[in-house]
């Protein structure tokens, strides 16, 4: 009897609650996998990596506004933003990645944008710094979105980018006291300049899109390449000296391509010379020994070109000007 009762009890325990079908397999508590995913999503990304992304975004904002920035300006802006930025969770990063549009495949200009980006990339590879800023409408926005996607992805991959489970948000300085959990979301962080400067140094070594260069006046400027090409940054850095600006463009073109520069380009962005101001600038350069290498030649149809005798001989410059101005028209 006892054996029969034991067998009946075992059969009852193995049956599903609805009384039919196969036995229910043993599982963990209901909702366990959901809770695991939720807990994983609430993990914090590594604070140092999150700060690097914020620093890049700060630099990109300056470059988007066509503003060259010094280290002091950049670090001050970053420190102000970082002090108020809350810790970033894995879930927040994933959510933004899911909602962020991929402009390569959206909109009527997507094919044009892709072709123009390929052209610019090829120019930069052939001669670093030679690619002009994009002229296609919306291309700068496209490159910004692509850059944002890449930066966000770097916070999730590889897994080492994640903070250890249960870890408190990293402090920007060891001297700053750790905030209580209730205060962590509202209390501003203490972000030391040394910490910010160290992040910038690491980015310069790790990220080829974060660029620094020394301008003609010995000032060091920073720019973000997806938003501002090296050539364009160089032009902006000479805006406070028109003679230096004209001479540097002409010399760079004579050396790097090589080719002379049509005079009329200085009447268009980003130069925007008035005709009389341009003529006066050329007269001043002719009277200054520092610019004795800047000469002009004229094509057979009357277009004036500037070149530098440091890199081009007079006859070769005239040949290139004629080929540029007349040969392009004559070629089928």
PDB file of N, CA, C and O in Angstrom, residues 2 8 12-13 19 39 44 61 78 88 109 125 144 157 163 175 190 194 223 225 232 251 260 278 310 325 331:
ATOM      1  N   UNK A   2       1.831   1.192   0.835  1.00  0.00           N
ATOM      2  CA  UNK A   2       2.738   2.338   0.891  1.00  0.00           C
ATOM      3  C   UNK A   2       3.428   2.536  -0.433  1.00  0.00           C
ATOM      4  O   UNK A   2       3.653   3.667  -0.874  1.00  0.00           O
ATOM      5  N   UNK A   8       1.773   6.875  -6.803  1.00  0.00           N
ATOM      6  CA  UNK A   8       0.749   7.844  -7.200  1.00  0.00           C
ATOM      7  C   UNK A   8       1.208   9.275  -6.941  1.00  0.00           C
ATOM      8  O   UNK A   8       0.972  10.181  -7.732  1.00  0.00           O
ATOM      9  N   UNK A  12       1.674  12.299  -9.709  1.00  0.00           N
ATOM     10  CA  UNK A  12       0.973  13.568  -9.563  1.00  0.00           C
ATOM     11  C   UNK A  12       1.946  14.737  -9.593  1.00  0.00           C
ATOM     12  O   UNK A  12       1.690  15.788 -10.162  1.00  0.00           O
ATOM     13  N   UNK A  13       3.091  14.565  -8.967  1.00  0.00           N
ATOM     14  CA  UNK A  13       4.077  15.649  -8.927  1.00  0.00           C
ATOM     15  C   UNK A  13       4.662  15.921 -10.295  1.00  0.00           C
ATOM     16  O   UNK A  13       5.030  17.037 -10.620  1.00  0.00           O
ATOM     17  N   UNK A  19      -3.194  19.202 -15.864  1.00  0.00           N
ATOM     18  CA  UNK A  19      -3.617  17.820 -15.793  1.00  0.00           C
ATOM     19  C   UNK A  19      -3.393  17.011 -17.052  1.00  0.00           C
ATOM     20  O   UNK A  19      -3.800  15.859 -17.102  1.00  0.00           O
ATOM     21  N   UNK A  39      19.330  43.333 -15.237  1.00  0.00           N
ATOM     22  CA  UNK A  39      20.489  43.660 -14.401  1.00  0.00           C
ATOM     23  C   UNK A  39      21.702  44.007 -15.259  1.00  0.00           C
ATOM     24  O   UNK A  39      22.462  44.926 -14.959  1.00  0.00           O
ATOM     25  N   UNK A  44      26.946  49.846 -15.397  1.00  0.00           N
ATOM     26  CA  UNK A  44      27.529  51.095 -15.863  1.00  0.00           C
ATOM     27  C   UNK A  44      28.669  50.818 -16.831  1.00  0.00           C
ATOM     28  O   UNK A  44      29.423  49.859 -16.643  1.00  0.00           O
ATOM     29  N   UNK A  61      31.625  69.212 -31.376  1.00  0.00           N
ATOM     30  CA  UNK A  61      30.722  70.365 -31.355  1.00  0.00           C
ATOM     31  C   UNK A  61      31.443  71.625 -31.840  1.00  0.00           C
ATOM     32  O   UNK A  61      30.884  72.409 -32.613  1.00  0.00           O
ATOM     33  N   UNK A  78      34.874  70.650 -21.648  1.00  0.00           N
ATOM     34  CA  UNK A  78      34.660  69.255 -21.262  1.00  0.00           C
ATOM     35  C   UNK A  78      34.437  69.124 -19.761  1.00  0.00           C
ATOM     36  O   UNK A  78      33.530  68.409 -19.313  1.00  0.00           O
ATOM     37  N   UNK A  88      26.632  56.539 -17.091  1.00  0.00           N
ATOM     38  CA  UNK A  88      25.944  55.993 -18.256  1.00  0.00           C
ATOM     39  C   UNK A  88      25.787  54.483 -18.099  1.00  0.00           C
ATOM     40  O   UNK A  88      26.756  53.781 -17.784  1.00  0.00           O
ATOM     41  N   UNK A 109      19.630  61.654 -50.665  1.00  0.00           N
ATOM     42  CA  UNK A 109      21.023  61.940 -51.009  1.00  0.00           C
ATOM     43  C   UNK A 109      21.979  60.859 -50.527  1.00  0.00           C
ATOM     44  O   UNK A 109      23.192  61.047 -50.548  1.00  0.00           O
ATOM     45  N   UNK A 125      43.820  59.624 -48.129  1.00  0.00           N
ATOM     46  CA  UNK A 125      44.792  58.528 -48.146  1.00  0.00           C
ATOM     47  C   UNK A 125      45.954  58.845 -49.081  1.00  0.00           C
ATOM     48  O   UNK A 125      47.119  58.566 -48.778  1.00  0.00           O
ATOM     49  N   UNK A 144      28.841  63.106 -38.762  1.00  0.00           N
ATOM     50  CA  UNK A 144      28.690  63.242 -37.316  1.00  0.00           C
ATOM     51  C   UNK A 144      27.899  62.063 -36.754  1.00  0.00           C
ATOM     52  O   UNK A 144      28.256  61.496 -35.709  1.00  0.00           O
ATOM     53  N   UNK A 157      31.799  47.413 -26.709  1.00  0.00           N
ATOM     54  CA  UNK A 157      32.698  46.397 -27.260  1.00  0.00           C
ATOM     55  C   UNK A 157      34.125  46.921 -27.225  1.00  0.00           C
ATOM     56  O   UNK A 157      34.368  48.025 -27.678  1.00  0.00           O
ATOM     57  N   UNK A 163      32.044  48.558 -16.674  1.00  0.00           N
ATOM     58  CA  UNK A 163      32.510  48.589 -15.290  1.00  0.00           C
ATOM     59  C   UNK A 163      32.211  47.248 -14.636  1.00  0.00           C
ATOM     60  O   UNK A 163      31.337  46.497 -15.069  1.00  0.00           O
ATOM     61  N   UNK A 175      41.356  62.277  -5.129  1.00  0.00           N
ATOM     62  CA  UNK A 175      41.145  63.063  -3.925  1.00  0.00           C
ATOM     63  C   UNK A 175      39.673  63.340  -3.666  1.00  0.00           C
ATOM     64  O   UNK A 175      39.300  63.772  -2.590  1.00  0.00           O
ATOM     65  N   UNK A 190      33.723  65.983  -9.240  1.00  0.00           N
ATOM     66  CA  UNK A 190      34.897  66.841  -9.208  1.00  0.00           C
ATOM     67  C   UNK A 190      35.818  66.384 -10.333  1.00  0.00           C
ATOM     68  O   UNK A 190      36.394  65.302 -10.272  1.00  0.00           O
ATOM     69  N   UNK A 194      43.993  67.900 -14.616  1.00  0.00           N
ATOM     70  CA  UNK A 194      45.009  66.895 -14.920  1.00  0.00           C
ATOM     71  C   UNK A 194      44.367  65.638 -15.500  1.00  0.00           C
ATOM     72  O   UNK A 194      44.906  65.016 -16.413  1.00  0.00           O
ATOM     73  N   UNK A 223      41.017  69.865 -33.651  1.00  0.00           N
ATOM     74  CA  UNK A 223      39.806  69.736 -34.447  1.00  0.00           C
ATOM     75  C   UNK A 223      39.469  68.267 -34.600  1.00  0.00           C
ATOM     76  O   UNK A 223      40.305  67.384 -34.359  1.00  0.00           O
ATOM     77  N   UNK A 225      38.326  65.480 -37.218  1.00  0.00           N
ATOM     78  CA  UNK A 225      38.403  65.309 -38.672  1.00  0.00           C
ATOM     79  C   UNK A 225      37.066  64.991 -39.352  1.00  0.00           C
ATOM     80  O   UNK A 225      36.830  65.480 -40.458  1.00  0.00           O
ATOM     81  N   UNK A 232      40.994  72.351 -44.136  1.00  0.00           N
ATOM     82  CA  UNK A 232      40.089  73.418 -43.712  1.00  0.00           C
ATOM     83  C   UNK A 232      40.547  74.005 -42.377  1.00  0.00           C
ATOM     84  O   UNK A 232      40.482  75.229 -42.166  1.00  0.00           O
ATOM     85  N   UNK A 251      51.312  77.791 -51.337  1.00  0.00           N
ATOM     86  CA  UNK A 251      52.486  76.935 -51.136  1.00  0.00           C
ATOM     87  C   UNK A 251      52.090  75.472 -50.963  1.00  0.00           C
ATOM     88  O   UNK A 251      52.727  74.570 -51.526  1.00  0.00           O
ATOM     89  N   UNK A 260      49.069  75.097 -59.521  1.00  0.00           N
ATOM     90  CA  UNK A 260      48.837  76.485 -59.117  1.00  0.00           C
ATOM     91  C   UNK A 260      47.385  76.661 -58.659  1.00  0.00           C
ATOM     92  O   UNK A 260      46.535  75.800 -58.898  1.00  0.00           O
ATOM     93  N   UNK A 278      41.404  91.717 -51.864  1.00  0.00           N
ATOM     94  CA  UNK A 278      42.307  90.701 -52.384  1.00  0.00           C
ATOM     95  C   UNK A 278      43.453  91.342 -53.158  1.00  0.00           C
ATOM     96  O   UNK A 278      44.621  90.945 -53.002  1.00  0.00           O
ATOM     97  N   UNK A 310      59.063  78.103 -54.677  1.00  0.00           N
ATOM     98  CA  UNK A 310      59.770  77.128 -53.841  1.00  0.00           C
ATOM     99  C   UNK A 310      59.556  75.704 -54.373  1.00  0.00           C
ATOM    100  O   UNK A 310      60.410  74.836 -54.187  1.00  0.00           O
ATOM    101  N   UNK A 325      43.101  75.005 -66.915  1.00  0.00           N
ATOM    102  CA  UNK A 325      42.071  75.948 -67.377  1.00  0.00           C
ATOM    103  C   UNK A 325      41.543  75.607 -68.770  1.00  0.00           C
ATOM    104  O   UNK A 325      40.345  75.658 -69.009  1.00  0.00           O
ATOM    105  N   UNK A 331      39.244  68.553 -73.213  1.00  0.00           N
ATOM    106  CA  UNK A 331      39.160  67.102 -73.095  1.00  0.00           C
ATOM    107  C   UNK A 331      37.702  66.656 -73.177  1.00  0.00           C
ATOM    108  O   UNK A 331      36.816  67.303 -72.592  1.00  0.00           O
TER     109      UNK A 331
END
